[in-house]
PDB file of C-alpha atoms in Angstrom:
ATOM      1  CA  ASP G  10      37.291 102.292  52.495  1.00 56.00           C
ATOM      2  CA  GLY G  11      35.804  99.164  50.942  1.00 65.00           C
ATOM      3  CA  GLY G  12      35.827  98.339  47.276  1.00 93.00           C
ATOM      4  CA  ILE G  13      37.386  96.510  44.374  1.00 96.00           C
ATOM      5  CA  THR G  14      40.716  97.458  42.921  1.00 96.00           C
ATOM      6  CA  GLN G  15      42.088  96.468  39.550  1.00 97.00           C
ATOM      7  CA  SER G  16      45.584  97.096  38.397  1.00 91.00           C
ATOM      8  CA  PRO G  17      46.967  98.372  36.222  1.00 92.00           C
ATOM      9  CA  LYS G  18      44.469 100.701  34.560  1.00 94.00           C
ATOM     10  CA  TYR G  19      46.206 100.401  31.189  1.00 95.00           C
ATOM     11  CA  LEU G  20      48.314  97.453  30.065  1.00 95.00           C
ATOM     12  CA  PHE G  21      50.241  96.972  26.852  1.00 94.00           C
ATOM     13  CA  ARG G  22      51.676  93.658  25.736  1.00 92.00           C
ATOM     14  CA  LYS G  23      53.231  92.109  22.682  1.00 92.00           C
ATOM     15  CA  GLU G  24      51.407  89.331  20.906  1.00 91.00           C
ATOM     16  CA  GLY G  25      52.414  85.902  22.201  1.00 91.00           C
ATOM     17  CA  GLN G  26      52.982  86.999  25.780  1.00 92.00           C
ATOM     18  CA  ASN G  27      50.862  85.935  28.728  1.00 94.00           C
ATOM     19  CA  VAL G  28      49.645  88.739  30.964  1.00 95.00           C
ATOM     20  CA  THR G  29      48.003  88.688  34.402  1.00 96.00           C
ATOM     21  CA  LEU G  30      45.392  91.198  35.497  1.00 97.00           C
ATOM     22  CA  SER G  31      44.975  91.833  39.184  1.00 97.00           C
ATOM     23  CA  CYS G  32      41.670  92.044  41.074  1.00 98.00           C
ATOM     24  CA  GLU G  33      41.419  92.551  44.827  1.00 98.00           C
ATOM     25  CA  GLN G  34      38.357  93.175  47.002  1.00 97.00           C
ATOM     26  CA  ASN G  35      37.989  94.021  50.673  1.00 96.00           C
ATOM     27  CA  LEU G  36      34.205  93.723  50.780  1.00 94.00           C
ATOM     28  CA  ASN G  37      34.324  90.205  52.244  1.00 93.00           C
ATOM     29  CA  HIS G  38      32.366  88.977  49.237  1.00 92.00           C
ATOM     30  CA  ASP G  39      32.259  85.279  48.463  1.00 91.00           C
ATOM     31  CA  ALA G  40      31.735  85.477  44.708  1.00 91.00           C
ATOM     32  CA  MET G  41      34.009  87.119  42.165  1.00 94.00           C
ATOM     33  CA  TYR G  42      33.709  87.495  38.400  1.00 94.00           C
ATOM     34  CA  TRP G  43      35.700  88.477  35.340  1.00 97.00           C
ATOM     35  CA  TYR G  44      34.037  90.091  32.356  1.00 97.00           C
ATOM     36  CA  ARG G  45      35.272  91.246  29.002  1.00 97.00           C
ATOM     37  CA  GLN G  46      33.817  94.309  27.263  1.00 96.00           C
ATOM     38  CA  ASP G  47      34.489  95.192  23.644  1.00 94.00           C
ATOM     39  CA  PRO G  48      33.754  98.675  22.227  1.00 87.00           C
ATOM     40  CA  GLY G  49      30.044  99.447  22.127  1.00 82.00           C
ATOM     41  CA  GLN G  50      29.183  96.034  23.530  1.00 84.00           C
ATOM     42  CA  GLY G  51      27.832  94.577  26.722  1.00 87.00           C
ATOM     43  CA  LEU G  52      29.747  92.454  29.183  1.00 93.00           C
ATOM     44  CA  ARG G  53      30.614  88.832  28.544  1.00 94.00           C
ATOM     45  CA  LEU G  54      31.441  86.497  31.412  1.00 94.00           C
ATOM     46  CA  ILE G  55      34.889  84.892  31.306  1.00 97.00           C
ATOM     47  CA  TYR G  56      35.189  83.068  34.647  1.00 96.00           C
ATOM     48  CA  TYR G  57      33.540  83.223  38.026  1.00 93.00           C
ATOM     49  CA  SER G  58      34.271  81.886  41.485  1.00 93.00           C
ATOM     50  CA  GLN G  59      31.775  81.350  44.271  1.00 89.00           C
ATOM     51  CA  ILE G  60      34.253  80.145  46.876  1.00 90.00           C
ATOM     52  CA  VAL G  61      37.976  79.941  47.479  1.00 94.00           C
ATOM     53  CA  ASN G  62      39.786  77.260  45.466  1.00 95.00           C
ATOM     54  CA  ASP G  63      36.838  76.813  43.118  1.00 94.00           C
ATOM     55  CA  PHE G  64      35.897  78.538  39.860  1.00 95.00           C
ATOM     56  CA  GLN G  65      33.763  77.914  36.791  1.00 93.00           C
ATOM     57  CA  LYS G  66      34.058  78.817  33.144  1.00 95.00           C
ATOM     58  CA  GLY G  67      31.797  81.493  31.811  1.00 93.00           C
ATOM     59  CA  ASP G  68      30.695  82.039  28.254  1.00 91.00           C
ATOM     60  CA  ILE G  69      34.096  82.930  26.760  1.00 95.00           C
ATOM     61  CA  ALA G  70      36.747  81.139  28.876  1.00 96.00           C
ATOM     62  CA  GLU G  71      38.966  79.937  26.023  1.00 96.00           C
ATOM     63  CA  GLY G  72      42.419  81.518  26.191  1.00 96.00           C
ATOM     64  CA  TYR G  73      42.000  82.666  29.787  1.00 98.00           C
ATOM     65  CA  SER G  74      42.875  81.168  33.173  1.00 98.00           C
ATOM     66  CA  VAL G  75      42.147  82.160  36.772  1.00 98.00           C
ATOM     67  CA  SER G  76      42.978  81.186  40.333  1.00 98.00           C
ATOM     68  CA  ARG G  77      41.213  81.794  43.660  1.00 97.00           C
ATOM     69  CA  GLU G  78      43.685  81.035  46.408  1.00 97.00           C
ATOM     70  CA  LYS G  79      42.402  83.794  48.678  1.00 97.00           C
ATOM     71  CA  LYS G  80      38.916  85.168  49.214  1.00 96.00           C
ATOM     72  CA  GLU G  81      40.139  88.674  48.452  1.00 97.00           C
ATOM     73  CA  SER G  82      41.943  87.962  45.193  1.00 98.00           C
ATOM     74  CA  PHE G  83      40.905  86.654  41.768  1.00 98.00           C
ATOM     75  CA  PRO G  84      43.653  87.234  39.168  1.00 98.00           C
ATOM     76  CA  LEU G  85      42.995  86.666  35.472  1.00 98.00           C
ATOM     77  CA  THR G  86      45.702  85.493  33.079  1.00 97.00           C
ATOM     78  CA  VAL G  87      45.236  86.244  29.407  1.00 96.00           C
ATOM     79  CA  THR G  88      47.257  83.612  27.605  1.00 94.00           C
ATOM     80  CA  SER G  89      48.795  83.664  24.156  1.00 91.00           C
ATOM     81  CA  ALA G  90      46.029  81.270  23.111  1.00 90.00           C
ATOM     82  CA  GLN G  91      43.449  84.076  23.314  1.00 91.00           C
ATOM     83  CA  LYS G  92      43.056  85.103  19.694  1.00 90.00           C
ATOM     84  CA  ASN G  93      41.792  88.634  20.217  1.00 92.00           C
ATOM     85  CA  PRO G  94      42.829  89.782  23.702  1.00 95.00           C
ATOM     86  CA  THR G  95      42.591  93.542  23.227  1.00 96.00           C
ATOM     87  CA  ALA G  96      39.591  94.613  25.312  1.00 96.00           C
ATOM     88  CA  PHE G  97      38.406  96.261  28.520  1.00 97.00           C
ATOM     89  CA  TYR G  98      38.422  93.780  31.420  1.00 98.00           C
ATOM     90  CA  LEU G  99      36.160  94.225  34.410  1.00 97.00           C
ATOM     91  CA  CYS G 100      36.278  92.404  37.715  1.00 97.00           C
ATOM     92  CA  ALA G 101      33.264  92.237  40.001  1.00 95.00           C
ATOM     93  CA  SER G 102      32.208  90.689  43.276  1.00 94.00           C
ATOM     94  CA  SER G 103      28.965  89.914  45.056  1.00 91.00           C
ATOM     95  CA  LEU G 104      28.055  88.980  48.584  1.00 86.00           C
ATOM     96  CA  ASP G 105      26.262  85.704  48.058  1.00 74.00           C
ATOM     97  CA  PRO G 106      25.268  84.377  44.651  1.00 64.00           C
ATOM     98  CA  GLY G 107      22.517  82.291  46.177  1.00 63.00           C
ATOM     99  CA  SER G 108      20.685  85.181  47.791  1.00 60.00           C
ATOM    100  CA  TRP G 109      18.134  87.683  46.529  1.00 53.00           C
ATOM    101  CA  PHE G 110      20.609  90.517  46.940  1.00 57.00           C
ATOM    102  CA  TYR G 111      22.742  89.626  43.994  1.00 73.00           C
ATOM    103  CA  GLU G 112      24.003  93.040  42.966  1.00 87.00           C
ATOM    104  CA  GLN G 113      27.538  93.051  41.724  1.00 91.00           C
ATOM    105  CA  TYR G 114      30.187  95.582  42.651  1.00 93.00           C
ATOM    106  CA  PHE G 115      32.618  96.431  39.884  1.00 96.00           C
ATOM    107  CA  GLY G 116      36.213  97.525  39.816  1.00 97.00           C
ATOM    108  CA  PRO G 117      37.395 100.393  37.578  1.00 96.00           C
ATOM    109  CA  GLY G 118      38.607  98.021  34.847  1.00 97.00           C
ATOM    110  CA  THR G 119      41.867  97.310  33.032  1.00 97.00           C
ATOM    111  CA  ARG G 120      42.231  98.244  29.386  1.00 96.00           C
ATOM    112  CA  LEU G 121      44.520  95.700  27.723  1.00 96.00           C
ATOM    113  CA  THR G 122      46.086  96.389  24.359  1.00 96.00           C
ATOM    114  CA  VAL G 123      48.012  93.645  22.594  1.00 94.00           C
ATOM    115  CA  THR G 124      50.031  94.504  19.496  1.00 91.00           C
TER     116      THR G 124
ATOM    117  CA  SER O  18      24.853  83.985  25.322  1.00 47.00           C
ATOM    118  CA  GLN O  19      22.987  87.285  25.203  1.00 51.00           C
ATOM    119  CA  GLN O  20      19.921  87.275  27.408  1.00 62.00           C
ATOM    120  CA  GLY O  21      18.913  90.919  27.492  1.00 71.00           C
ATOM    121  CA  GLU O  22      18.539  93.311  24.623  1.00 85.00           C
ATOM    122  CA  GLU O  23      18.221  97.030  25.245  1.00 89.00           C
ATOM    123  CA  ASP O  24      16.267  99.423  23.113  1.00 90.00           C
ATOM    124  CA  PRO O  25      17.133 101.973  21.864  1.00 94.00           C
ATOM    125  CA  GLN O  26      20.866 101.478  21.374  1.00 94.00           C
ATOM    126  CA  ALA O  27      21.379 105.219  21.686  1.00 96.00           C
ATOM    127  CA  LEU O  28      19.204 108.025  23.058  1.00 97.00           C
ATOM    128  CA  SER O  29      19.853 111.761  23.055  1.00 97.00           C
ATOM    129  CA  ILE O  30      17.569 114.152  24.951  1.00 97.00           C
ATOM    130  CA  GLN O  31      17.587 117.645  26.454  1.00 97.00           C
ATOM    131  CA  GLU O  32      18.354 118.220  30.091  1.00 97.00           C
ATOM    132  CA  GLY O  33      15.177 118.125  32.155  1.00 98.00           C
ATOM    133  CA  GLU O  34      13.396 115.664  29.887  1.00 98.00           C
ATOM    134  CA  ASN O  35      12.598 112.104  30.869  1.00 98.00           C
ATOM    135  CA  ALA O  36      14.544 109.180  29.428  1.00 98.00           C
ATOM    136  CA  THR O  37      13.085 105.731  28.923  1.00 98.00           C
ATOM    137  CA  MET O  38      15.077 102.625  28.082  1.00 97.00           C
ATOM    138  CA  ASN O  39      13.732  99.153  27.488  1.00 97.00           C
ATOM    139  CA  CYS O  40      15.125  95.683  28.017  1.00 96.00           C
ATOM    140  CA  SER O  41      13.798  92.407  26.675  1.00 95.00           C
ATOM    141  CA  TYR O  42      14.972  88.960  27.708  1.00 93.00           C
ATOM    142  CA  LYS O  43      14.378  85.384  26.672  1.00 91.00           C
ATOM    143  CA  THR O  44      14.110  83.017  29.631  1.00 89.00           C
ATOM    144  CA  SER O  45      12.435  83.030  33.035  1.00 89.00           C
ATOM    145  CA  ILE O  46      14.389  85.041  35.562  1.00 89.00           C
ATOM    146  CA  ASN O  47      14.903  85.407  39.305  1.00 86.00           C
ATOM    147  CA  ASN O  48      15.624  89.104  39.070  1.00 89.00           C
ATOM    148  CA  LEU O  49      16.567  91.860  36.671  1.00 93.00           C
ATOM    149  CA  GLN O  50      19.061  94.593  37.412  1.00 94.00           C
ATOM    150  CA  TRP O  51      20.038  97.881  35.852  1.00 96.00           C
ATOM    151  CA  TYR O  52      23.584  99.222  35.862  1.00 97.00           C
ATOM    152  CA  ARG O  53      25.157 102.485  34.716  1.00 97.00           C
ATOM    153  CA  GLN O  54      28.599 102.826  33.151  1.00 96.00           C
ATOM    154  CA  ASN O  55      30.333 106.131  32.646  1.00 95.00           C
ATOM    155  CA  SER O  56      32.769 106.151  29.763  1.00 91.00           C
ATOM    156  CA  GLY O  57      35.853 104.040  30.478  1.00 88.00           C
ATOM    157  CA  ARG O  58      34.742 103.161  34.003  1.00 92.00           C
ATOM    158  CA  GLY O  59      33.342 100.193  35.865  1.00 93.00           C
ATOM    159  CA  LEU O  60      29.625  99.571  36.225  1.00 95.00           C
ATOM    160  CA  VAL O  61      27.549 100.926  39.070  1.00 96.00           C
ATOM    161  CA  HIS O  62      24.478  99.095  40.302  1.00 95.00           C
ATOM    162  CA  LEU O  63      21.295 101.178  40.094  1.00 97.00           C
ATOM    163  CA  ILE O  64      18.349  99.013  40.996  1.00 96.00           C
ATOM    164  CA  LEU O  65      17.272  95.378  41.298  1.00 93.00           C
ATOM    165  CA  ILE O  66      13.734  94.192  40.680  1.00 94.00           C
ATOM    166  CA  ARG O  67      12.665  90.685  41.605  1.00 91.00           C
ATOM    167  CA  SER O  68      10.529  88.505  39.385  1.00 91.00           C
ATOM    168  CA  ASN O  69       7.523  88.892  41.707  1.00 94.00           C
ATOM    169  CA  GLU O  70       7.713  92.703  41.655  1.00 96.00           C
ATOM    170  CA  ARG O  71       6.144  94.899  38.993  1.00 97.00           C
ATOM    171  CA  GLU O  72       7.557  98.338  39.766  1.00 98.00           C
ATOM    172  CA  LYS O  73      10.319  99.829  41.833  1.00 97.00           C
ATOM    173  CA  HIS O  74      11.485 103.370  42.512  1.00 97.00           C
ATOM    174  CA  SER O  75      14.802 104.807  43.603  1.00 96.00           C
ATOM    175  CA  GLY O  76      15.107 108.579  43.573  1.00 97.00           C
ATOM    176  CA  ARG O  77      14.596 109.718  39.970  1.00 98.00           C
ATOM    177  CA  LEU O  78      14.647 106.125  38.706  1.00 98.00           C
ATOM    178  CA  ARG O  79      11.587 104.027  38.039  1.00 98.00           C
ATOM    179  CA  VAL O  80      11.860 100.438  36.871  1.00 98.00           C
ATOM    180  CA  THR O  81       9.011  98.265  35.685  1.00 98.00           C
ATOM    181  CA  LEU O  82       9.009  94.546  35.007  1.00 97.00           C
ATOM    182  CA  ASP O  83       6.503  92.617  32.906  1.00 97.00           C
ATOM    183  CA  THR O  84       7.339  88.927  33.178  1.00 95.00           C
ATOM    184  CA  SER O  85       4.550  87.947  30.793  1.00 95.00           C
ATOM    185  CA  LYS O  86       6.205  90.009  28.061  1.00 96.00           C
ATOM    186  CA  LYS O  87       9.725  89.300  29.338  1.00 95.00           C
ATOM    187  CA  SER O  88      10.528  92.982  29.341  1.00 96.00           C
ATOM    188  CA  SER O  89      11.599  95.780  31.650  1.00 97.00           C
ATOM    189  CA  SER O  90      11.887  99.535  31.365  1.00 98.00           C
ATOM    190  CA  LEU O  91      14.049 102.088  33.122  1.00 98.00           C
ATOM    191  CA  LEU O  92      12.728 105.635  33.386  1.00 98.00           C
ATOM    192  CA  ILE O  93      14.973 108.478  34.466  1.00 98.00           C
ATOM    193  CA  THR O  94      12.960 111.575  35.287  1.00 98.00           C
ATOM    194  CA  ALA O  95      14.159 115.180  35.104  1.00 98.00           C
ATOM    195  CA  SER O  96      17.417 114.170  33.431  1.00 97.00           C
ATOM    196  CA  ARG O  97      20.703 115.919  34.211  1.00 97.00           C
ATOM    197  CA  ALA O  98      23.953 116.192  32.291  1.00 96.00           C
ATOM    198  CA  ALA O  99      25.514 113.839  34.861  1.00 96.00           C
ATOM    199  CA  ASP O 100      23.114 111.104  33.738  1.00 97.00           C
ATOM    200  CA  THR O 101      25.055 110.826  30.474  1.00 98.00           C
ATOM    201  CA  ALA O 102      26.286 107.220  30.473  1.00 97.00           C
ATOM    202  CA  SER O 103      25.566 103.754  29.128  1.00 96.00           C
ATOM    203  CA  TYR O 104      22.835 101.797  30.859  1.00 97.00           C
ATOM    204  CA  PHE O 105      22.753  98.020  30.951  1.00 96.00           C
ATOM    205  CA  CYS O 106      20.139  95.551  32.027  1.00 95.00           C
ATOM    206  CA  ALA O 107      21.301  92.254  33.484  1.00 93.00           C
ATOM    207  CA  THR O 108      19.259  89.180  34.208  1.00 91.00           C
ATOM    208  CA  GLU O 109      19.730  86.287  36.552  1.00 83.00           C
ATOM    209  CA  ALA O 110      18.057  83.353  34.868  1.00 80.00           C
ATOM    210  CA  GLN O 111      16.337  80.788  37.048  1.00 78.00           C
ATOM    211  CA  GLY O 112      18.831  78.121  38.062  1.00 77.00           C
ATOM    212  CA  ALA O 113      21.805  80.200  37.045  1.00 75.00           C
ATOM    213  CA  GLN O 114      24.151  81.786  39.536  1.00 72.00           C
ATOM    214  CA  LYS O 115      25.405  84.495  37.238  1.00 78.00           C
ATOM    215  CA  LEU O 116      24.212  87.606  35.477  1.00 85.00           C
ATOM    216  CA  VAL O 117      23.884  88.013  31.741  1.00 88.00           C
ATOM    217  CA  PHE O 118      24.194  91.570  30.445  1.00 91.00           C
ATOM    218  CA  GLY O 119      22.590  93.221  27.472  1.00 91.00           C
ATOM    219  CA  GLN O 120      24.472  95.440  25.036  1.00 92.00           C
ATOM    220  CA  GLY O 121      23.350  98.649  26.665  1.00 94.00           C
ATOM    221  CA  THR O 122      21.693 101.951  25.816  1.00 96.00           C
ATOM    222  CA  ARG O 123      23.987 104.927  25.374  1.00 96.00           C
ATOM    223  CA  LEU O 124      22.236 107.956  26.868  1.00 98.00           C
ATOM    224  CA  THR O 125      23.349 111.501  26.120  1.00 98.00           C
ATOM    225  CA  ILE O 126      21.852 114.441  28.004  1.00 97.00           C
ATOM    226  CA  ASN O 127      22.315 117.725  26.159  1.00 96.00           C
ATOM    227  CA  PRO O 128      22.549 120.895  28.282  1.00 91.00           C
TER     228      PRO O 128
END
């Protein structure tokens, strides 16, 4: 049963703590992405990775970090430097960012609340 | 950077009616995609239209693309309560290997 999993679904943290969000895919996709969604808003790109051991900053990378040590995994760390971390975080993957068939497959999301 | 803008922001119609949502964008694109998001869930890909295509159909969905006006529309025919969701357009700008999403249209289908 192929897909993208994100865990946990809900995450609560105290201000000043780093927190890591998990994203795993078994679709054999090369590219993976992290987005942030605020209430009533669209998605904003945080980081993306087109290949293992390589990743690029998106539009709102400040206060976040990622790693891509395995093709299947792309964890996101929300650091204490992120000024407003409370949001809904979505992970996605796609087969080949250079091809016509560029649809992205999304995980169910992690809702992070920082107090 | 916000590439696509959807219009209207919210739409409420009766079950069985057609729903039309519009998306405008700013730069030349390789393709434009539409996604659906049910409340509190991840996005689901609906349809992709390439820059050299003008219209595409998938079941009850019809998407048009006018590159001269930098706009697209999504038509859902014979709407159902299960179509209640937010709909987003996303564009892949030429030279970019990423999608940029609009802010979405929140569609409510009333039984």
